[in-house]
PDB file of C-alpha atoms in Angstrom:
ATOM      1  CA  UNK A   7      14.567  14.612 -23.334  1.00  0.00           C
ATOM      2  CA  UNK A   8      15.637  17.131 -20.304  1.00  0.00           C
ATOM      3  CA  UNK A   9      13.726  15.102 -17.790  1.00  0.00           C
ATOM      4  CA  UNK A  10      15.165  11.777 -18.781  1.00  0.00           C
ATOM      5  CA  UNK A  11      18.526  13.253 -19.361  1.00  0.00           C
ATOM      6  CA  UNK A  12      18.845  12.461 -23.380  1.00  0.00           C
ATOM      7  CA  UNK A  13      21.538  14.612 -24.908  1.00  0.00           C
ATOM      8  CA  UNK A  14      20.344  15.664 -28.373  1.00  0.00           C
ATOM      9  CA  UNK A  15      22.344  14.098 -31.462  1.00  0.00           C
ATOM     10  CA  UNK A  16      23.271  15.650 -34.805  1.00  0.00           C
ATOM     11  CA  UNK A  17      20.235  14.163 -36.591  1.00  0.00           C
ATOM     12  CA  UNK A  18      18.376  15.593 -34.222  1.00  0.00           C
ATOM     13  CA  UNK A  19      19.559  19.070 -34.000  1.00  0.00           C
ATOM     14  CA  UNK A  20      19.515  19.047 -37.759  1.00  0.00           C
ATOM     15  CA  UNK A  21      15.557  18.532 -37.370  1.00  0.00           C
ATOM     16  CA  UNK A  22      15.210  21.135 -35.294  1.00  0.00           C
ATOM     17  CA  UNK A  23      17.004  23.897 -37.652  1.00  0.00           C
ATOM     18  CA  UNK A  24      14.464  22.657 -40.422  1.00  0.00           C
ATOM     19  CA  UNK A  25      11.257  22.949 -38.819  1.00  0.00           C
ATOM     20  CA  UNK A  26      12.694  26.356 -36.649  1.00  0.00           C
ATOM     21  CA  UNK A  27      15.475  27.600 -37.810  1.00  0.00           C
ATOM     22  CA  UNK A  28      18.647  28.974 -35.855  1.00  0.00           C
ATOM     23  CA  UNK A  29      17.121  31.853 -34.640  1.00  0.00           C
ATOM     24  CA  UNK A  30      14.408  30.407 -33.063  1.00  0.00           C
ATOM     25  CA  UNK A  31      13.791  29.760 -29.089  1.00  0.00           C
ATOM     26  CA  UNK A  32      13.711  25.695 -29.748  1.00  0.00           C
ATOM     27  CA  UNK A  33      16.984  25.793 -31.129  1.00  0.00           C
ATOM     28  CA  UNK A  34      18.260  27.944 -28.220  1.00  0.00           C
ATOM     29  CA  UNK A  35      17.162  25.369 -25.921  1.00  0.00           C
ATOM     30  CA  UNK A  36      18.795  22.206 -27.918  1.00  0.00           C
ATOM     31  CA  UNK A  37      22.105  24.867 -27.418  1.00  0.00           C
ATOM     32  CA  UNK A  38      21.554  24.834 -23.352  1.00  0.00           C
ATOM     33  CA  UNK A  39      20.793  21.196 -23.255  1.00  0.00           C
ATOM     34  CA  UNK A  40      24.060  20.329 -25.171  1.00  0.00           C
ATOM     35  CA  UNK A  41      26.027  22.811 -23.087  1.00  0.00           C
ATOM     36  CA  UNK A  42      25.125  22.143 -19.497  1.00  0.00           C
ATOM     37  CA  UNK A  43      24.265  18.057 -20.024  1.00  0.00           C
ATOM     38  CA  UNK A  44      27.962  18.246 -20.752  1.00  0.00           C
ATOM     39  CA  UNK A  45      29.310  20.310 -18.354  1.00  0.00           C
ATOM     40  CA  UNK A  46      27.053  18.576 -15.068  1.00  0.00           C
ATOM     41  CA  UNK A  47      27.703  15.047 -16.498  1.00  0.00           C
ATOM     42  CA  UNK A  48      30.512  14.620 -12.990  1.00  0.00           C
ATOM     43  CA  UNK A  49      29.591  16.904 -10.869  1.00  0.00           C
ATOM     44  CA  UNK A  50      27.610  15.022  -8.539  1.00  0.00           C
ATOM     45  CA  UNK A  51      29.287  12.872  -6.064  1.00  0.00           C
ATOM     46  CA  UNK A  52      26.464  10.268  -5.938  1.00  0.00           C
ATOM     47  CA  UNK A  53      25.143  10.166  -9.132  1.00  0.00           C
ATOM     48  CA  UNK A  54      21.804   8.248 -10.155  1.00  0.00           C
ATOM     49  CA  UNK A  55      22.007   5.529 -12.347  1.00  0.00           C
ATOM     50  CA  UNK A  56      20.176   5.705 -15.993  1.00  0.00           C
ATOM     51  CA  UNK A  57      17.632   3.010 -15.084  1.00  0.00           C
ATOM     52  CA  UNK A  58      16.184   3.309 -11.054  1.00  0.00           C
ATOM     53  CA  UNK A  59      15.101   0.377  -9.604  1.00  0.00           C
ATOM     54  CA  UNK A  60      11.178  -0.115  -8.886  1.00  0.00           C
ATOM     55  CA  UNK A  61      11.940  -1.647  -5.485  1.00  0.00           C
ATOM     56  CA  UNK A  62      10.836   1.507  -2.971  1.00  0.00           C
ATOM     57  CA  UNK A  63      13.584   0.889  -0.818  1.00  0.00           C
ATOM     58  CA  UNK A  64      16.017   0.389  -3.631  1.00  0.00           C
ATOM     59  CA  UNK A  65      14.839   4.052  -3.816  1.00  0.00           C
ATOM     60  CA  UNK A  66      15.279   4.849  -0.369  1.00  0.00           C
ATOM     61  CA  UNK A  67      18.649   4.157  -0.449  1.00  0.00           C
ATOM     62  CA  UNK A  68      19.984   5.856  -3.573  1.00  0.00           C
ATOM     63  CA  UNK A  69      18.023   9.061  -1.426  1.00  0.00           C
ATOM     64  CA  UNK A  70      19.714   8.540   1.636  1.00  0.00           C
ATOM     65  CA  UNK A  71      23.189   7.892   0.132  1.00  0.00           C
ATOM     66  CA  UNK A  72      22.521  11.595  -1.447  1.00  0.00           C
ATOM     67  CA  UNK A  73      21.978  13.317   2.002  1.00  0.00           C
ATOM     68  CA  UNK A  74      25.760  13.624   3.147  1.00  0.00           C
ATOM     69  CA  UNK A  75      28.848  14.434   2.228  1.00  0.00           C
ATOM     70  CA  UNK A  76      30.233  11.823   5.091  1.00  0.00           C
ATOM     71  CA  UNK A  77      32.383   8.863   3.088  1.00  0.00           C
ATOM     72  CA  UNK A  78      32.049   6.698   5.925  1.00  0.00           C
ATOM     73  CA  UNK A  79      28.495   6.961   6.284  1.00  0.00           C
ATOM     74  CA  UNK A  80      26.764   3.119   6.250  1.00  0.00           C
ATOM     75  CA  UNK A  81      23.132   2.562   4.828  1.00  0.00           C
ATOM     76  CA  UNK A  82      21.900  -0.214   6.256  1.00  0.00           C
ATOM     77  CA  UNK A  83      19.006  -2.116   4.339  1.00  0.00           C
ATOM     78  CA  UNK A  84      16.604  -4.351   7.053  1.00  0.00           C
ATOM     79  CA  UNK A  85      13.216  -5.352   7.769  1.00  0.00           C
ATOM     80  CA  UNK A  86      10.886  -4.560  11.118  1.00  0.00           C
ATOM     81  CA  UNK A  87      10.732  -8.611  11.329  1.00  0.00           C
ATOM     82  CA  UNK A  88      13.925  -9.214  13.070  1.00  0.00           C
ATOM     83  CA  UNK A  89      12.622  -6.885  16.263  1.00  0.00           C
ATOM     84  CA  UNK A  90      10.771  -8.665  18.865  1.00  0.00           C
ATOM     85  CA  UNK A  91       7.012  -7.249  18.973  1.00  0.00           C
ATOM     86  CA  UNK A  92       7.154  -5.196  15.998  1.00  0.00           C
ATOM     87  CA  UNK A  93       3.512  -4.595  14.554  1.00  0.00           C
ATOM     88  CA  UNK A  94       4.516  -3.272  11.288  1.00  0.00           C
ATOM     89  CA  UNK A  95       6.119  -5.660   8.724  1.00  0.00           C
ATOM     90  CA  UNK A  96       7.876  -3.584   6.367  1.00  0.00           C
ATOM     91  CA  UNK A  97      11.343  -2.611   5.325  1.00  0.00           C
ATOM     92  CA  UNK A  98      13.884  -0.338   6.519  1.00  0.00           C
ATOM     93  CA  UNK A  99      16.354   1.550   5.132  1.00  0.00           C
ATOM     94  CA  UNK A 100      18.590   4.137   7.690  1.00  0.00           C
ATOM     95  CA  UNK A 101      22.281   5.450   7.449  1.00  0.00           C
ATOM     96  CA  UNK A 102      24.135   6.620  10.433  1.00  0.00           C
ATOM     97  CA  UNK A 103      28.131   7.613  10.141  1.00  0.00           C
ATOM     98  CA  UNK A 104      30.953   6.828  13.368  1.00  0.00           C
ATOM     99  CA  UNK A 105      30.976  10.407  13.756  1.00  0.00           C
ATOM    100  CA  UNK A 106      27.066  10.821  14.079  1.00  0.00           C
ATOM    101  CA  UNK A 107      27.835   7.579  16.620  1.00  0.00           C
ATOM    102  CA  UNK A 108      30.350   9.164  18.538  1.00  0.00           C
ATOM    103  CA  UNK A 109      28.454  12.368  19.519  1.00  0.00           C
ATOM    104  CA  UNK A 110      25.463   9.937  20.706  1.00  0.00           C
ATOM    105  CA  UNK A 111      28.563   7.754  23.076  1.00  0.00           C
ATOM    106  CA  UNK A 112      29.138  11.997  24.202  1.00  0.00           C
ATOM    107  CA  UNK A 113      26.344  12.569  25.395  1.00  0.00           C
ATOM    108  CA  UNK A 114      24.926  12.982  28.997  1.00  0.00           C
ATOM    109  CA  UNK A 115      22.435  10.698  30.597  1.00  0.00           C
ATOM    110  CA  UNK A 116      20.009  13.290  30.663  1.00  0.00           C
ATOM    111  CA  UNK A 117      19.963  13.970  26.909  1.00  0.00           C
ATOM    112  CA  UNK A 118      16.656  14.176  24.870  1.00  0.00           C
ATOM    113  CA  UNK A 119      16.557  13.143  21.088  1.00  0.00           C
ATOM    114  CA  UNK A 120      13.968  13.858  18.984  1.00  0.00           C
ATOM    115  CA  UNK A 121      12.348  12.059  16.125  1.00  0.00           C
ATOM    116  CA  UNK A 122      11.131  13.886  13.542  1.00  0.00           C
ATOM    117  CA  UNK A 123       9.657  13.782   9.879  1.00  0.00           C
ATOM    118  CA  UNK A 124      13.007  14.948   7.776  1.00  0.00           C
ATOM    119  CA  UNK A 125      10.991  16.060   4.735  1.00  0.00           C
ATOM    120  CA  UNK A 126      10.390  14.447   0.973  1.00  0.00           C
ATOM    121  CA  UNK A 127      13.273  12.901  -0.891  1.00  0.00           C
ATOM    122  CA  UNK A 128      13.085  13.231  -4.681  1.00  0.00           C
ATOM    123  CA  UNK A 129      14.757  10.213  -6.732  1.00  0.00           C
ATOM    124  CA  UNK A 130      14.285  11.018 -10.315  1.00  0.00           C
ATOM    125  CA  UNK A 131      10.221  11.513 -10.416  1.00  0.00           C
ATOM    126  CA  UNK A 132       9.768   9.403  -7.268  1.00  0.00           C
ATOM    127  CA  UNK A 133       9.894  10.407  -4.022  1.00  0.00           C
ATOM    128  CA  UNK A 134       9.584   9.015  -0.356  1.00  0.00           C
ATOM    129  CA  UNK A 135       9.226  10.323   2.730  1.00  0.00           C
ATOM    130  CA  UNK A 136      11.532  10.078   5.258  1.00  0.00           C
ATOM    131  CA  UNK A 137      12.837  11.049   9.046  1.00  0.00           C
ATOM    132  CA  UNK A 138      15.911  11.883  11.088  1.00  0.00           C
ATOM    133  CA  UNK A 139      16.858  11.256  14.803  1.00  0.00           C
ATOM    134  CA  UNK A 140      17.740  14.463  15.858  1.00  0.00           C
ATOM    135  CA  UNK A 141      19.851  16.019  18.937  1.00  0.00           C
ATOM    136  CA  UNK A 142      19.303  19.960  19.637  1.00  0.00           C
ATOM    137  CA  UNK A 143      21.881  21.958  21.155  1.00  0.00           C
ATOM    138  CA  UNK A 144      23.324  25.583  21.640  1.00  0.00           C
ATOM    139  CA  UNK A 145      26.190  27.008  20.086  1.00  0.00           C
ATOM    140  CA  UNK A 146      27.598  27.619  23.770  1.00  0.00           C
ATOM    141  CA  UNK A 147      27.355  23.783  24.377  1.00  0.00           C
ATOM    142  CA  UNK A 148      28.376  22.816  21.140  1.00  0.00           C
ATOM    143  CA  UNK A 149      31.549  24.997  21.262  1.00  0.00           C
ATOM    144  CA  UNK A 150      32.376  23.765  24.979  1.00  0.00           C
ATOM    145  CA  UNK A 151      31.261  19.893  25.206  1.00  0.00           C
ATOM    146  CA  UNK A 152      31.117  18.669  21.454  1.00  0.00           C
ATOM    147  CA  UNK A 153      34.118  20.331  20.861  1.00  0.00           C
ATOM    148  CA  UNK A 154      36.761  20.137  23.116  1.00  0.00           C
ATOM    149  CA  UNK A 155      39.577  22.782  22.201  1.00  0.00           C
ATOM    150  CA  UNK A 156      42.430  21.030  19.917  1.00  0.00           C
ATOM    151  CA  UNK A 157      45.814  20.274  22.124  1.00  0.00           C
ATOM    152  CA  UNK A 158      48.716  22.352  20.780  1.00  0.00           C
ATOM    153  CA  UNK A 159      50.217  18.794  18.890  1.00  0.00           C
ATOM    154  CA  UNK A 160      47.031  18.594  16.633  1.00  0.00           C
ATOM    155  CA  UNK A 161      49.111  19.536  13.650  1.00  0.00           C
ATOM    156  CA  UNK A 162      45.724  19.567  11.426  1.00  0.00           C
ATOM    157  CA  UNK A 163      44.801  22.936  12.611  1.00  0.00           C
ATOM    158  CA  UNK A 164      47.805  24.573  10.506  1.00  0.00           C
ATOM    159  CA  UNK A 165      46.891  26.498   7.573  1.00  0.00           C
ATOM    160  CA  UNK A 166      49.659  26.434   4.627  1.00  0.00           C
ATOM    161  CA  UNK A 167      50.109  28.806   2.215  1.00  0.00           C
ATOM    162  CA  UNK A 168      50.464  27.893  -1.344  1.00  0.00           C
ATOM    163  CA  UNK A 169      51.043  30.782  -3.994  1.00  0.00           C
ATOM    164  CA  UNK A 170      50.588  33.371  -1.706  1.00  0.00           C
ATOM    165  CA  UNK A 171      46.404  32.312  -0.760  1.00  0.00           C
ATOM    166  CA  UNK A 172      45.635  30.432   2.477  1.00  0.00           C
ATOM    167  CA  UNK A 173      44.007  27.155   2.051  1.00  0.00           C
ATOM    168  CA  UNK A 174      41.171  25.504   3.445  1.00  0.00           C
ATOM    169  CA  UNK A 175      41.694  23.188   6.477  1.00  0.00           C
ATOM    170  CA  UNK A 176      42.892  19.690   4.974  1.00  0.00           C
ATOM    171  CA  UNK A 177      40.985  17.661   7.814  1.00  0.00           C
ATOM    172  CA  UNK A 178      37.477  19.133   7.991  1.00  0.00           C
ATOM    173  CA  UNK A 179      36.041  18.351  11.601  1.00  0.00           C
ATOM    174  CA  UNK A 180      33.243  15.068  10.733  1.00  0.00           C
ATOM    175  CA  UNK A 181      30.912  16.152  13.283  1.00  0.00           C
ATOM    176  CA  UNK A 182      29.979  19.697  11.543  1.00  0.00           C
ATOM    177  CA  UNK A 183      28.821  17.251   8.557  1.00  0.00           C
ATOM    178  CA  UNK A 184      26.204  16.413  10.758  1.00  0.00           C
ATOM    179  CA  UNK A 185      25.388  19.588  12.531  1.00  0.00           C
ATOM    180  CA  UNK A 186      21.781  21.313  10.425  1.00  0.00           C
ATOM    181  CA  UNK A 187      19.789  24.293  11.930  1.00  0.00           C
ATOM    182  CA  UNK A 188      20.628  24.201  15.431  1.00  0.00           C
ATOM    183  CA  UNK A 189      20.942  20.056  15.563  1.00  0.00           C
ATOM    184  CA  UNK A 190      22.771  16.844  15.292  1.00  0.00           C
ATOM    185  CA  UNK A 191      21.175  14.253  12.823  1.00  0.00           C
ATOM    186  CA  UNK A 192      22.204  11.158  14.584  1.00  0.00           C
ATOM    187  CA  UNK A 193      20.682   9.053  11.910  1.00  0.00           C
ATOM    188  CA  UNK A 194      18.004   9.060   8.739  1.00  0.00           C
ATOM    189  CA  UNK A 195      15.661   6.445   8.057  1.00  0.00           C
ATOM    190  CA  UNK A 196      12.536   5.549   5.573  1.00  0.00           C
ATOM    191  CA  UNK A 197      10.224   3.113   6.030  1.00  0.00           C
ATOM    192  CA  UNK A 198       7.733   1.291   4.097  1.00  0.00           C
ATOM    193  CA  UNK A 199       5.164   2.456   6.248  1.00  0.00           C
ATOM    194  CA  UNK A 200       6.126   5.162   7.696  1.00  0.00           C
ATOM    195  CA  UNK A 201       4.598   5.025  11.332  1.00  0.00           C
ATOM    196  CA  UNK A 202       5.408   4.962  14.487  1.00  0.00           C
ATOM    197  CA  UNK A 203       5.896   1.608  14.958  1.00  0.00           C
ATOM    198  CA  UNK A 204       8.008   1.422  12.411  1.00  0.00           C
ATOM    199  CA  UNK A 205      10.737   4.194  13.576  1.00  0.00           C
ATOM    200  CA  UNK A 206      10.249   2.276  17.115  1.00  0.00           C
ATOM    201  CA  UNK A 207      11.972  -0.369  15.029  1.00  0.00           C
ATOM    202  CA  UNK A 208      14.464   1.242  13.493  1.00  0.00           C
ATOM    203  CA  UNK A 209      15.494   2.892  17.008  1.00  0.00           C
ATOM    204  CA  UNK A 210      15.559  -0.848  18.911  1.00  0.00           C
ATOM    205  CA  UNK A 211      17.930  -1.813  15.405  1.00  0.00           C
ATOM    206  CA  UNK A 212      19.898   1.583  16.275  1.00  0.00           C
ATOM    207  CA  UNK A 213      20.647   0.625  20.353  1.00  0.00           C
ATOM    208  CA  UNK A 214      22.234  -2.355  18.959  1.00  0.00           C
ATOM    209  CA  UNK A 215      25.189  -0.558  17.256  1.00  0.00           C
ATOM    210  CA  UNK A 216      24.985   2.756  20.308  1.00  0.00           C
ATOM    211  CA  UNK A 217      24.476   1.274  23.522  1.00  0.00           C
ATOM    212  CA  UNK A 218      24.451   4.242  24.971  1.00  0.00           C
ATOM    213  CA  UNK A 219      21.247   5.281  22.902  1.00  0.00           C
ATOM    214  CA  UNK A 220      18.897   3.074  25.353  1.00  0.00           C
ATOM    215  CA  UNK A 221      19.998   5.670  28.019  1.00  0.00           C
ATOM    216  CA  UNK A 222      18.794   8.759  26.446  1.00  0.00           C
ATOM    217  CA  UNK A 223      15.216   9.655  26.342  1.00  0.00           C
ATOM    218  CA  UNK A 224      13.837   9.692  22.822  1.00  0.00           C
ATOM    219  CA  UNK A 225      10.748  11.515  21.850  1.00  0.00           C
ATOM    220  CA  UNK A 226       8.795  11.563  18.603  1.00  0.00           C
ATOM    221  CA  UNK A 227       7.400  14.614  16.851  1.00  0.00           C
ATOM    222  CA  UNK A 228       5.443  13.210  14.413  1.00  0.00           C
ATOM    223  CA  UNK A 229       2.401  15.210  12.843  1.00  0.00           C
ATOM    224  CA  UNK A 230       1.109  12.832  10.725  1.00  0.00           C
ATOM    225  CA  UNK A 231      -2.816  12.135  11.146  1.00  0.00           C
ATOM    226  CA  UNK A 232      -3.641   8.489  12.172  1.00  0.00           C
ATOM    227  CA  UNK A 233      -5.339   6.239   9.846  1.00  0.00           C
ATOM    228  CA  UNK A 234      -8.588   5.922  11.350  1.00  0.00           C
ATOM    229  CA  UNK A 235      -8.760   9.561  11.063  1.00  0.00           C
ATOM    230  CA  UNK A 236      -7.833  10.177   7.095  1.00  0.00           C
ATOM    231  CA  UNK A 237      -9.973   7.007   6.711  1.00  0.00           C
ATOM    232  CA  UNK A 238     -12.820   8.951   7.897  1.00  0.00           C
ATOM    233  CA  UNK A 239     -12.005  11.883   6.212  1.00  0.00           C
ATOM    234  CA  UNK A 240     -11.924  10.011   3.048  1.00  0.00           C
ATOM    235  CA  UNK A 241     -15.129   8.409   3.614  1.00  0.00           C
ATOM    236  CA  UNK A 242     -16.623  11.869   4.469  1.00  0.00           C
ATOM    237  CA  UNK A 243     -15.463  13.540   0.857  1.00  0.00           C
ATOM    238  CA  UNK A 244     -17.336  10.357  -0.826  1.00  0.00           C
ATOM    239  CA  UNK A 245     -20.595  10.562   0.416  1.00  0.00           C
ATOM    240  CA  UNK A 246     -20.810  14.404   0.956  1.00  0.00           C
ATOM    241  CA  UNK A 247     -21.829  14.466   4.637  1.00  0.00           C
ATOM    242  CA  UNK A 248     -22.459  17.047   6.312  1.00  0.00           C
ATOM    243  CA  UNK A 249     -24.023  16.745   9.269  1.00  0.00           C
ATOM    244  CA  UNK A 250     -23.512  18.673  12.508  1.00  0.00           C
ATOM    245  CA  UNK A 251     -23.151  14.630  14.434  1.00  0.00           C
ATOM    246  CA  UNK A 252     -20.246  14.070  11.435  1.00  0.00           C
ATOM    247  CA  UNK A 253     -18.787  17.427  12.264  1.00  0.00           C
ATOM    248  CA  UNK A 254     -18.897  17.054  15.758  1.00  0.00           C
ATOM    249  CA  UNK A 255     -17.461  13.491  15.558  1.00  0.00           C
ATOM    250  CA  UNK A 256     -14.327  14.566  13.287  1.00  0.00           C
ATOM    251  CA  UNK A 257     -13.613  17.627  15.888  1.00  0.00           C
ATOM    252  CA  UNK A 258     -13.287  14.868  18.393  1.00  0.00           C
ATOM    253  CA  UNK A 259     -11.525  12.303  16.841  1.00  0.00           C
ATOM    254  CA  UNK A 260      -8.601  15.582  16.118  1.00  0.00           C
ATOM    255  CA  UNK A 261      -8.590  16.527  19.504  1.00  0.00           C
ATOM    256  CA  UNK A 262      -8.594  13.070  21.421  1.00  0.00           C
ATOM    257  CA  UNK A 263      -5.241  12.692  18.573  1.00  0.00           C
TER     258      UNK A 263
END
């Protein structure tokens, strides 16, 4: 009942006192169940609906739209079809916020993003993997380029007192939304495939709305195996070879990858 989020009814309680009792650690967590269900109903911004779709990048974007707390974030929902040369054919699903575009218009010439894996995104008992479009950078450059100081008009920066306690800045700046361990995400996307090709995709989709993005250099950190190499692998575990020649060929086919 927990894991598909069923809040326990009278009838049902009164079952559990029967077979228990009140004193007993079942009954103690029917107590919890009713108490927190209740009390966490709201408190997520973006919550999941009761039934998730089966479509995987249905899933994909209920994940992404879970990510950030930026309201003007846009998830877009394509396939690799509409790019010129693609090799994968497979769906796309990446978000990307004015503020994450306006840091990539920012920046120099000389730039380098990075493409990396972002991690695994849990939707209900599903998950997907997926990858962000990163820009690293120092707090020194952050603090003098990103952030240019405020002119003395910029009545935002004003902190009002209200019953004696300071509040919290009203307008939070959008681009520290965006800022995670040392980086910019400039954009998250999941694929059907997730490969290469298909974030190669996703980036030639991305230049379209950041022009300046096909002036930056852009390189991928991807440590995923290739598939001739887990194909291999696989085939290795089901016949139980284990030759020095199969060995010798798997060290190789690692280190020419």
């Amino acid at each position: 009942m927990q894991m598909s989020g069923l809040k326990p009814d009278k009838d049902f309680e009164k079952i559990i006192i029967d077979a228990f009792s009140k004193k007993s650690d079942v009954w103690i967590k029917v107590i919890r169940m009713n108490f927190w269900s209740m009390k966490g109903r709201n408190i997520d911004p973006n919550p999941l609906p009761e039934v998730l779709p089966k479509e995987p990048h249905q899933l994909a974007k209920l994940a992404l739209a879970r990510m950030f707390d930026d309201p003007k974030t846009i998830i877009t929902v394509t396939n690799t079809s509409r790019v010129p040369n693609s090799v994968d054919k497979t769906w796309l699903v990446f978000s990307q916020s004015p503020a994450q575009k306006e840091i990539i218009e920012g920046l120099a010439e000389t730039s380098t993003l990075y493409v990396e894996e972002g991690g695994t995104a849990y939707v209900g008992r599903d998950y997907l993997s997926y990858f962000v479009l990163k820009y690293y950078v120092d707090d020194e450059t952050r603090e003098k380029k990103l952030r240019p100081p405020a002119p003395d008009s910029n009545y935002n920066t004003l902190k009002v007192k209200f019953y004696g306690k300071p509040v919290k800045e009203k307008y939070a700046d959008a681009l520290d939304k965006h800022f995670v361990d040392g980086s910019y995400v400039l954009g998250i996307c999941a694929t059907g495939t997730s490969s290469q090709d298909s974030l190669l995709s996703w980036l030639k989709i991305l230049q379209e709305r950041n022009p300046k993005l096909s002036k930056l250099n852009v390189v991928f950190k991807m440590s995923r195996r290739s598939p001739e190499i887990i194909e291999y692998e696989e085939k290795m575990r089901k016949t139980g070879c284990d030759s020095d020649d199969d060995k010798r060929y798997q060290q190789e086919q690692h280190s020419s990858h």
